[in-house]
Short mmCIF file of C-alpha atoms in Angstrom, two decimals:
data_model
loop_
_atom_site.label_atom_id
_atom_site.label_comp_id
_atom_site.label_asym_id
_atom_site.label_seq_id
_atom_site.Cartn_x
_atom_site.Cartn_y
_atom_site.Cartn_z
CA UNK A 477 -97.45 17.38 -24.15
CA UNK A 478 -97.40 13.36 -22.48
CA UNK A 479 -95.47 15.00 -20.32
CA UNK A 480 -97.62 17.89 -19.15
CA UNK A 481 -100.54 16.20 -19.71
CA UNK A 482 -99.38 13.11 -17.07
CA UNK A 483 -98.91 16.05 -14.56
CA UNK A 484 -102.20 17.48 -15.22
CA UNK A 485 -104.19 13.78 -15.31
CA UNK A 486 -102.03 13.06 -11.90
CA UNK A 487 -104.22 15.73 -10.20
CA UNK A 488 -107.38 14.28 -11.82
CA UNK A 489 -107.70 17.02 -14.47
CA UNK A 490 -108.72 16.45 -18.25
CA UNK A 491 -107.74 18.17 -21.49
CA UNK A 492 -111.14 20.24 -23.18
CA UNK A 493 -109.05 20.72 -26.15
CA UNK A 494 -105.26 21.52 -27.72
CA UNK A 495 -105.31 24.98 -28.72
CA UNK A 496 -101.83 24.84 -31.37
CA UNK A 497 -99.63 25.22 -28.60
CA UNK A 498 -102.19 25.76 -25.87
CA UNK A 499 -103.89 23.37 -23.24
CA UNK A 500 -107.32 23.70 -21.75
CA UNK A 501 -107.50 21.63 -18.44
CA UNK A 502 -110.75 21.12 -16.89
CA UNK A 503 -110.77 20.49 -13.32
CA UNK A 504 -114.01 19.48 -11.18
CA UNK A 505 -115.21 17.89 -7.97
CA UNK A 506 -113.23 18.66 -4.46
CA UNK A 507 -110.37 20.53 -4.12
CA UNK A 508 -110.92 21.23 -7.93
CA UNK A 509 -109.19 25.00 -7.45
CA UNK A 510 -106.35 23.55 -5.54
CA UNK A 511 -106.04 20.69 -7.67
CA UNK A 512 -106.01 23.05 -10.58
CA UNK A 513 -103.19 25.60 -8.88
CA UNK A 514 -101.13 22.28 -8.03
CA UNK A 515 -101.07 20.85 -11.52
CA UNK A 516 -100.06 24.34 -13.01
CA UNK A 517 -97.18 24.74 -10.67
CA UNK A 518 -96.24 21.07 -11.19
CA UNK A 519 -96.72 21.24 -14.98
CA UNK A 520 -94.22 24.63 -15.37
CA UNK A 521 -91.38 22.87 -13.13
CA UNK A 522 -91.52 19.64 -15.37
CA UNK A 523 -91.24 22.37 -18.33
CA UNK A 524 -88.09 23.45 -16.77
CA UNK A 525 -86.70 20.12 -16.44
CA UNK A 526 -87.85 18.74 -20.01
CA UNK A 527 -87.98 22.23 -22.13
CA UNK A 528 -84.37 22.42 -22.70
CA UNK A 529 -83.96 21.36 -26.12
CA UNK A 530 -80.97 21.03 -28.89
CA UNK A 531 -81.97 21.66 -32.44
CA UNK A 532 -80.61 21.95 -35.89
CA UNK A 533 -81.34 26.23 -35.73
CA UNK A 534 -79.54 25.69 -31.74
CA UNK A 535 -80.74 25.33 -28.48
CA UNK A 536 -84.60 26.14 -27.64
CA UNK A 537 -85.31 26.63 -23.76
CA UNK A 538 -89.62 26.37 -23.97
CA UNK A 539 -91.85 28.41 -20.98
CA UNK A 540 -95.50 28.56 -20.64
CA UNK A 541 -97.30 31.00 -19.40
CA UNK A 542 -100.91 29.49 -17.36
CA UNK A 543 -104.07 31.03 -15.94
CA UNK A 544 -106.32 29.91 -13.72
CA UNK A 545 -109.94 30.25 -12.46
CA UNK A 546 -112.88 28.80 -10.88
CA UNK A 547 -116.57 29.12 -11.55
CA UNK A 548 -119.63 28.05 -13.08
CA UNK A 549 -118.94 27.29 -16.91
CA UNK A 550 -120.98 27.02 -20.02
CA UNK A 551 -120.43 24.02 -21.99
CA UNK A 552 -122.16 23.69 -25.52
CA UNK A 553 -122.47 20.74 -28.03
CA UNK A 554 -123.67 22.02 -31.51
CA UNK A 555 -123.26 21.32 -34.83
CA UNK A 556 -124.89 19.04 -37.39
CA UNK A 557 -122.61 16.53 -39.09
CA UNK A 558 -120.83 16.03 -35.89
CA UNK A 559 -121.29 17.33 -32.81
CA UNK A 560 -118.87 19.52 -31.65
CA UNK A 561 -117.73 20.86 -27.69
CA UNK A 562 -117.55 24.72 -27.24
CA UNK A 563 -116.51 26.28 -24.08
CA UNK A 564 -117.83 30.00 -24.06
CA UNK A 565 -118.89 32.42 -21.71
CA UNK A 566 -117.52 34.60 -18.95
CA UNK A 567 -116.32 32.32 -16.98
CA UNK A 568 -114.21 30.77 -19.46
CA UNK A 569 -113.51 34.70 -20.80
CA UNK A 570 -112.05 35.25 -17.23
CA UNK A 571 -109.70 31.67 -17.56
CA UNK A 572 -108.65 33.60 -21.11
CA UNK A 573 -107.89 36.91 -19.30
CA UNK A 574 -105.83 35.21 -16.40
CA UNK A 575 -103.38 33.12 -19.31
CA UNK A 576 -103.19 36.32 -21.55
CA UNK A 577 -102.30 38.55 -18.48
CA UNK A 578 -99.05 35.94 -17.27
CA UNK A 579 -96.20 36.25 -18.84
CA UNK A 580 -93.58 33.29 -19.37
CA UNK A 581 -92.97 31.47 -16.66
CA UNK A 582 -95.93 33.05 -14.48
CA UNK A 583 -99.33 31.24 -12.81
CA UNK A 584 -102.11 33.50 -12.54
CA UNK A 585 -104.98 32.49 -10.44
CA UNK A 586 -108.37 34.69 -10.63
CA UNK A 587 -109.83 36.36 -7.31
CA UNK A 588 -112.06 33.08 -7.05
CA UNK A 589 -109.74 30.85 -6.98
CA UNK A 590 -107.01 32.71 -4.77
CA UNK A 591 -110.02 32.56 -2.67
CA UNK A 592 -109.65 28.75 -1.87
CA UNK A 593 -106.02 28.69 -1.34
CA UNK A 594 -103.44 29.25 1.29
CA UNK A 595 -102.14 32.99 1.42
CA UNK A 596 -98.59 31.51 2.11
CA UNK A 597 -98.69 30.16 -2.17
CA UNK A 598 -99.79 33.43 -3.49
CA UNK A 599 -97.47 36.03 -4.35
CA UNK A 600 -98.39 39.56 -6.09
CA UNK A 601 -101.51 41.31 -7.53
CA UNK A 602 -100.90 41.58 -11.60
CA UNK A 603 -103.86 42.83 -13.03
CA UNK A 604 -107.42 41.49 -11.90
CA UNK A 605 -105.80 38.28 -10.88
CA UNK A 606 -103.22 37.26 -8.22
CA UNK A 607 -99.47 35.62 -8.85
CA UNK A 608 -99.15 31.85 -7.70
CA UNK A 609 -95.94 31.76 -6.01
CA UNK A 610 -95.25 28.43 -4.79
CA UNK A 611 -97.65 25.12 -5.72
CA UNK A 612 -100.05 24.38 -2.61
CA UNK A 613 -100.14 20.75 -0.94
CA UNK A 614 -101.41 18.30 -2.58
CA UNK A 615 -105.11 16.88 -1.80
CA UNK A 616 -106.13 13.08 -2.44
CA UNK A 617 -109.05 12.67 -4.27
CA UNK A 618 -111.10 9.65 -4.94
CA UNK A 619 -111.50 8.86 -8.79
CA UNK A 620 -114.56 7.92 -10.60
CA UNK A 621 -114.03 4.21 -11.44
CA UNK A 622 -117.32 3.98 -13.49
CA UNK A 623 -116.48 2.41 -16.89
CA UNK A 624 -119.09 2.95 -19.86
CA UNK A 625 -118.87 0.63 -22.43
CA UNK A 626 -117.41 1.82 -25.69
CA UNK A 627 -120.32 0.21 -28.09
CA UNK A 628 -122.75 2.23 -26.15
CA UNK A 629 -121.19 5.57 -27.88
CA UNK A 630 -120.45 6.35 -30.96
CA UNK A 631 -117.04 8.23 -30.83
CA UNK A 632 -117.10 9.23 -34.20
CA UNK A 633 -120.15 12.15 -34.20
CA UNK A 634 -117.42 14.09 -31.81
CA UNK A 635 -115.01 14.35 -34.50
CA UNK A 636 -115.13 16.72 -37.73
CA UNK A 637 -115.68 14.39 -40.95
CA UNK A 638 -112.88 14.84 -42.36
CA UNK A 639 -110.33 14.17 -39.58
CA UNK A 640 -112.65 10.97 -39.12
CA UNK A 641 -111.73 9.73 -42.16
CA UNK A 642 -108.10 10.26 -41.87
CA UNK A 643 -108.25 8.42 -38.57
CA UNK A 644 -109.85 5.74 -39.65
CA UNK A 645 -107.10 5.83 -42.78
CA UNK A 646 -104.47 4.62 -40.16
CA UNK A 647 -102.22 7.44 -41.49
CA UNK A 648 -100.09 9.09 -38.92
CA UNK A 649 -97.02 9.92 -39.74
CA UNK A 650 -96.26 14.16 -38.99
CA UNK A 651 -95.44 15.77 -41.50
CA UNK A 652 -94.29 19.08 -42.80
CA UNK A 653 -96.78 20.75 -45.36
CA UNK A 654 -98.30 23.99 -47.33
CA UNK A 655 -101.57 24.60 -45.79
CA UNK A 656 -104.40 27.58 -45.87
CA UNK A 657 -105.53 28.38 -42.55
CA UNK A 658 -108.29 30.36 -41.22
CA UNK A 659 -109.50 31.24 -37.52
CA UNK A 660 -113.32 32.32 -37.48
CA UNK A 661 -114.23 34.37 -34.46
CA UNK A 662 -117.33 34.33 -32.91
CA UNK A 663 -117.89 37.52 -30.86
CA UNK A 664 -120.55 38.62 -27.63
CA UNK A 665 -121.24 35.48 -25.69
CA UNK A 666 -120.78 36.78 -22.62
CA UNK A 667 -123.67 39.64 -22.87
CA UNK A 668 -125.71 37.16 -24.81
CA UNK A 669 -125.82 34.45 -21.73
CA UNK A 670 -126.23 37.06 -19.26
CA UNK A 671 -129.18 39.18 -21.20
CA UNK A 672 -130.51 36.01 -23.11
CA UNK A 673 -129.68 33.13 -21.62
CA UNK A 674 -127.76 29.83 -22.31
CA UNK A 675 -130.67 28.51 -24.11
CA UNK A 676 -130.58 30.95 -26.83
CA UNK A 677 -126.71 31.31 -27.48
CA UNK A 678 -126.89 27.42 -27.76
CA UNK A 679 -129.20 28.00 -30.64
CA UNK A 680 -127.18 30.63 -32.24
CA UNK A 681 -123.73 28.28 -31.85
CA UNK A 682 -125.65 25.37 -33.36
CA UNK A 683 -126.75 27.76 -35.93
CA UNK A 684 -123.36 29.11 -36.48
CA UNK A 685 -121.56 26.00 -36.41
CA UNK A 686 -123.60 23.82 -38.89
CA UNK A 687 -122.92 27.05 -40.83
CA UNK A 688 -119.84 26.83 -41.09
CA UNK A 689 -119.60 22.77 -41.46
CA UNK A 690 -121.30 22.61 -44.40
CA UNK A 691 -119.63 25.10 -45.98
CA UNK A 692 -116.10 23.66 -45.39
CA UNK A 693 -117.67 19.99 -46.51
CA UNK A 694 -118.89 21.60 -49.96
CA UNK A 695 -115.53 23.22 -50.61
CA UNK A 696 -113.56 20.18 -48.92
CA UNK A 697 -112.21 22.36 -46.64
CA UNK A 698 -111.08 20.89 -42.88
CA UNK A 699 -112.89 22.00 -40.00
CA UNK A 700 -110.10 21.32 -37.65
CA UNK A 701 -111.78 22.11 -34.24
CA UNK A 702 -112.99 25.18 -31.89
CA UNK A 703 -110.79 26.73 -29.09
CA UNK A 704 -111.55 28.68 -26.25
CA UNK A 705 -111.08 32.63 -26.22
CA UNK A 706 -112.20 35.83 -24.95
CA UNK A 707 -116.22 36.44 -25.45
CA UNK A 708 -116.63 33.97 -27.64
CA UNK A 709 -113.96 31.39 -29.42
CA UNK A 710 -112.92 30.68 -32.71
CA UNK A 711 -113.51 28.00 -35.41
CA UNK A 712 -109.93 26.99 -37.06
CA UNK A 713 -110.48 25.59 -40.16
CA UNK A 714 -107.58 24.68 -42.54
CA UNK A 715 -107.42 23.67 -46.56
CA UNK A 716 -104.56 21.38 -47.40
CA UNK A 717 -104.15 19.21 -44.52
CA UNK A 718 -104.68 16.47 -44.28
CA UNK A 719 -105.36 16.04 -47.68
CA UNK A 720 -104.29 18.05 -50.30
CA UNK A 721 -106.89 18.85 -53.33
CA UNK A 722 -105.34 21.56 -54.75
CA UNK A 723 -106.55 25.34 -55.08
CA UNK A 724 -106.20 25.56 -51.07
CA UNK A 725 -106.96 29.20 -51.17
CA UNK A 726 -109.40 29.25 -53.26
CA UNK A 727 -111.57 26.92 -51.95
CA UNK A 728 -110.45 28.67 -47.85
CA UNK A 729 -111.86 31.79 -49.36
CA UNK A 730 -114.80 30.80 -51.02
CA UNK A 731 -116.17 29.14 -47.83
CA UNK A 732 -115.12 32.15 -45.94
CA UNK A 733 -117.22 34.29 -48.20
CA UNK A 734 -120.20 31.52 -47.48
CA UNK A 735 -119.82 31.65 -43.55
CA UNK A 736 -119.92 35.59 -43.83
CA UNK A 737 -122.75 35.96 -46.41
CA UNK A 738 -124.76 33.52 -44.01
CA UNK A 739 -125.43 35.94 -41.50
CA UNK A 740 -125.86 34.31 -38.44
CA UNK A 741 -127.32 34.97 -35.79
CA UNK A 742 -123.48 35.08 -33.21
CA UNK A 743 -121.29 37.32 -35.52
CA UNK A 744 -117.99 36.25 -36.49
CA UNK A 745 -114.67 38.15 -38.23
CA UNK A 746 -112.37 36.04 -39.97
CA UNK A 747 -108.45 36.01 -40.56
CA UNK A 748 -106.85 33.68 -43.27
CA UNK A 749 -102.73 33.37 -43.71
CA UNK A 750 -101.14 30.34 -45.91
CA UNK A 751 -97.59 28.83 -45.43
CA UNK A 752 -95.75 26.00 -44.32
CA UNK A 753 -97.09 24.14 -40.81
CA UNK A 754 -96.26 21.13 -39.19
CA UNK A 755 -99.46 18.81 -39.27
CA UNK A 756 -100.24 15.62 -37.49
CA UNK A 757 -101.22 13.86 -33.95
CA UNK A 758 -100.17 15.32 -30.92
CA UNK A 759 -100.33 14.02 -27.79
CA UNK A 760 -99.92 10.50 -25.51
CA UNK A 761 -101.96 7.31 -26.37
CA UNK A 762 -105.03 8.23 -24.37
CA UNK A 763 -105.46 11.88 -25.40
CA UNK A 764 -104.15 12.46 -28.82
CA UNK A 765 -105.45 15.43 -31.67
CA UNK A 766 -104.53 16.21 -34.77
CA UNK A 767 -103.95 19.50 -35.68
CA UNK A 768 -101.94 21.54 -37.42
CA UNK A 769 -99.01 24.22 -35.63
CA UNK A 770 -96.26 26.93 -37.30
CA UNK A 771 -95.63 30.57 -37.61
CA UNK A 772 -98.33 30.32 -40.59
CA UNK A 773 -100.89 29.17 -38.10
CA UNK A 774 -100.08 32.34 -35.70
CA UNK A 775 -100.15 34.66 -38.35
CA UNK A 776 -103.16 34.13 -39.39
CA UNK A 777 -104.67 34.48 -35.55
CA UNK A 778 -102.88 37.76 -35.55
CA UNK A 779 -104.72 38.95 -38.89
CA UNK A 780 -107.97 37.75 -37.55
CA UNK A 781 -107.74 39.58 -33.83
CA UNK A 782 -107.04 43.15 -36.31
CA UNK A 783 -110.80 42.17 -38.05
CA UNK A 784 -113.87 43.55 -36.84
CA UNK A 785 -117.42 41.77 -36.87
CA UNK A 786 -118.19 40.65 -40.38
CA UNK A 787 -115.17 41.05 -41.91
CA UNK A 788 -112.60 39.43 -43.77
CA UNK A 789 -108.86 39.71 -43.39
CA UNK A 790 -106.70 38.17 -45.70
CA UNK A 791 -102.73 38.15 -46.01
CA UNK A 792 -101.14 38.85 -49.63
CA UNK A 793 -100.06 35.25 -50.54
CA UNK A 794 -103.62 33.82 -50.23
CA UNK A 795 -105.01 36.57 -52.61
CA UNK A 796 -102.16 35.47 -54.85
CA UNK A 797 -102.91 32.17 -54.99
CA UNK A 798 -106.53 31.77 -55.34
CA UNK A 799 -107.92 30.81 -58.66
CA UNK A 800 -111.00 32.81 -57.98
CA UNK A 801 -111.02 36.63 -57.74
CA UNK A 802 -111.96 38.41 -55.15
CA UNK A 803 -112.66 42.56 -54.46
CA UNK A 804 -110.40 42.93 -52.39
CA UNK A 805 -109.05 46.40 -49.93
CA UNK A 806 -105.58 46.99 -48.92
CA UNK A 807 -105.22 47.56 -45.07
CA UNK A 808 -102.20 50.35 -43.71
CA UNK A 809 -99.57 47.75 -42.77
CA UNK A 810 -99.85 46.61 -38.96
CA UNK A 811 -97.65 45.09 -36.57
CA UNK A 812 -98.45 41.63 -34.76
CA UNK A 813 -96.41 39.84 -31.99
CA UNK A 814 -93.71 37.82 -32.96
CA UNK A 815 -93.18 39.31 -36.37
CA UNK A 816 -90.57 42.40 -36.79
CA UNK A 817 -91.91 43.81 -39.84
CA UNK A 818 -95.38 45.64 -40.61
CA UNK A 819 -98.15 42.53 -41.95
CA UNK A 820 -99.92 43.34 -45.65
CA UNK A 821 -103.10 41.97 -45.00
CA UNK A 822 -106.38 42.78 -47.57
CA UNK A 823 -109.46 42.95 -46.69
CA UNK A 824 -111.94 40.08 -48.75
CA UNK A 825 -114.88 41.26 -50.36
CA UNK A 826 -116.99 38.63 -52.85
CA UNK A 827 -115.88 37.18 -55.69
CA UNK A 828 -115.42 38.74 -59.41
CA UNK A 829 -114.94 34.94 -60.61
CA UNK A 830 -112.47 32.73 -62.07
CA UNK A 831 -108.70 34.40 -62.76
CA UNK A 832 -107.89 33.97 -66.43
CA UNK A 833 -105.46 31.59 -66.73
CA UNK A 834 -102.14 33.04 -66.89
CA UNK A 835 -99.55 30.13 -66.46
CA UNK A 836 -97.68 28.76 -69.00
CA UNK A 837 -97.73 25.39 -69.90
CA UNK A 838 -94.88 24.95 -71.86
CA UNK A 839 -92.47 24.47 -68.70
CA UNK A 840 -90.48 21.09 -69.36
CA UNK A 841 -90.89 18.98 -66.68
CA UNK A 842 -87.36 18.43 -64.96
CA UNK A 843 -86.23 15.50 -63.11
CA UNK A 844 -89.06 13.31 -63.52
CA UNK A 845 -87.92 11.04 -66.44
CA UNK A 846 -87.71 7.73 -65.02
CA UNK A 847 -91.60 8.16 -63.94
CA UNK A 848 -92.59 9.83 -67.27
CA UNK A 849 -91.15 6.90 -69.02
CA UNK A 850 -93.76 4.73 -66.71
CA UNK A 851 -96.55 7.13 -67.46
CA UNK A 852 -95.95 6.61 -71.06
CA UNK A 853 -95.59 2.82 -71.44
CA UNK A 854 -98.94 2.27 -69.28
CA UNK A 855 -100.60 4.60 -72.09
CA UNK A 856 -98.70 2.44 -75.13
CA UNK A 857 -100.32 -0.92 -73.17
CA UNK A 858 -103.47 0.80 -72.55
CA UNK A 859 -104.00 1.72 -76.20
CA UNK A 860 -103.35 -2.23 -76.68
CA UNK A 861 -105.97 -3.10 -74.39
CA UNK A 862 -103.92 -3.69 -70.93
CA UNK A 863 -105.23 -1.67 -68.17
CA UNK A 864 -102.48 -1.30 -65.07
CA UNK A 865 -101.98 0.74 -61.96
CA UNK A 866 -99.47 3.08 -61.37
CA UNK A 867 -99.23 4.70 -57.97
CA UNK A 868 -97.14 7.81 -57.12
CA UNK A 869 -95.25 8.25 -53.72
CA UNK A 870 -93.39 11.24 -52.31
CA UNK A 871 -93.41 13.41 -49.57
CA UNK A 872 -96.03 16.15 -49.33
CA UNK A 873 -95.14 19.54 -51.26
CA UNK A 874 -92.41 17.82 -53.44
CA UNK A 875 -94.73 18.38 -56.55
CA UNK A 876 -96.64 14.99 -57.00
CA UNK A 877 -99.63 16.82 -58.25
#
């Protein structure tokens, strides 16, 4: 990504967001289309030289895939406990068309913007946008200088509360983790700007989003950030990272159930999936996110595109694991991309209540004697009147809890 992103920033473009493996580059000002085109073309031949990569499962050759268009575009800042960037409408449905329509190792530039460029860099029609086939000549640009003073903002009301706090933790190490993630769809943008006006789907994101904020904060659940998508975009919110409080599904689903039973006013329909992800900051020094990526992340974006508006889709494993009960409908087994058997996903109704508790307790603990022992002889001194501290390290999963 500092490598990509350097290419991008070179042509005077800026990263909107990190969408798990995904970059949205905003590009303004003149010769924004062809600076756009140039950094795409420049950005998938540094991929080439870079993306060649030796790992423990064997060698990994990486390819993007990158669409491109120009326009006016609807940018919204909503929310209530912080304020959070949303890109939505149909321009930015058109940008999501473009990238979904390329395959790996293809440009696609809309009708608009093949309009500003040279016919000798475009290649083939595919679909309702045109092939970029080599990268057009660079254009200088002069940059906007202007520095604003960092005390005269406060950063922190653009970032979700509790990422905030583990930024300001100093804690950013990667690491490798169980987590519950969900992606929450919001649906019909596109009609609603043109019909309504951007005036009113701001009101129904704000609406939407403090929705959903202060039902993550009330189950401790992360709102991890929005990304850009067709008609709409999606909320990805994720329980376990990056702090762990236990009952990760439960608490996922009962702030699901919350959004849904809210009834806003921009519907939404929800997939959930829970597995192992890699979670931390991505990114260079001046443009760095945390988030969380993995083949649990995907699948549960592939369980939430086979949802419809108000609905719940949950995979097995969550169900499982959830200390609360749920009604809950099995779905026919479907197929998704990148998986080469059928997905069991259910579909969430509300909750019956607590599960009775079924797990036995009389496990021994194994391979934990030395730190028993500790436990035990702060309890013999504490009974004496000596209070101490004990603290527990390990790395996350390896059963602190």
């Amino acid at each position: 990504f500092a490598r990509l992103l350097a290419v991008a920033y070179g042509e005077d473009g800026s990263l909107l967001k990190f969408g798990g493996d995904a970059l949205l580059l905003w590009f303004s000002g003149d010769g924004h289309a062809v600076r756009a085109a140039t950094a795409a073309h420049s950005m998938r031949a540094t991929l080439r030289s870079i993306g060649r990569l030796d790992t423990t499962a064997g060698k990994v050759v990486l390819r993007m895939s990158s669409g491109v268009n120009s326009g006016s575009f609807h940018f919204f800042l909503v929310g209530e406990s912080h304020r959070e960037l949303i890109v939505a409408g149909p321009a930015a449905s058109r940008t999501v068309l473009m990238e979904s329509t390329a395959n790996a190792g293809e440009i696609l530039v809309s009708r608009d913007t093949a309009a500003t460029l040279s016919a000798r860099v475009l290649g083939e029609p595919k679909g309702e946008g045109i092939l970029l086939k080599s990268g057009p000549t660079a254009l200088s640009f002069q940059r906007d200088d202007l520095e604003v003073a960092l005390s005269s903002i406060d950063i922190s009301t653009g970032i979700p509360v509790t990422l905030r706090e583990h930024l300001l933790s100093a804690a950013t190490d990667p690491e490798h983790r169980n987590a519950t993630v969900a992606f929450v769809h919001f649906d019909g943008v596109d009609k609603l700007v043109k019909n309504r006006g951007a005036d009113v789907v701001a009101a129904g994101l704000d609406e939407l989003i403090t929705c959903i904020q202060r039902a993550a904060e009330q189950s401790g659940v992360t709102f991890l950030g929005t990304d850009i998508d067709h008609d709409g975009g999606k909320v990805i919110l994720v329980a376990g990272a990056p702090n762990a409080l236990g009952d990760d599904e439960g608490r996922m689903l009962i702030t699901l159930r919350s959004i849904l039973d809210a009834e806003t006013a921009v519907p939404v329909r929800i997939g959930v999936n829970k597995g192992h992800v890699f979670a931390g900051d991505i990114g260079p020094a001046y443009r760095r996110t945390y988030t969380v990526m993995g083949d649990a992340v995907n699948l549960a974006a592939r369980v939430m595109s086979m949802a419809v508006s108000g609905q719940i889709l949950a995979t097995g494993p969550v169900l499982d694991a959830s200390s609360v009960a749920f009604n809950a409908v099995a779905l026919e087994p479907f197929m998704v991309k990148g998986k080469k058997d059928p997905v069991h996903a259910f579909m969430v109704g509300h909750s019956t209540g607590s599960k009775p508790e079924t797990v036995s307790r009389e496990f021994p603990l194994v391979g934990r004697d030395a730190e028993m022992d500790a436990f035990r002889r702060a309890l013999l001194e504490l009974r004496g009147g000596h209070g101490s501290v004990i603290e527990l390290v390990g790395n996350a999963g390896m059963g602190k809890t």
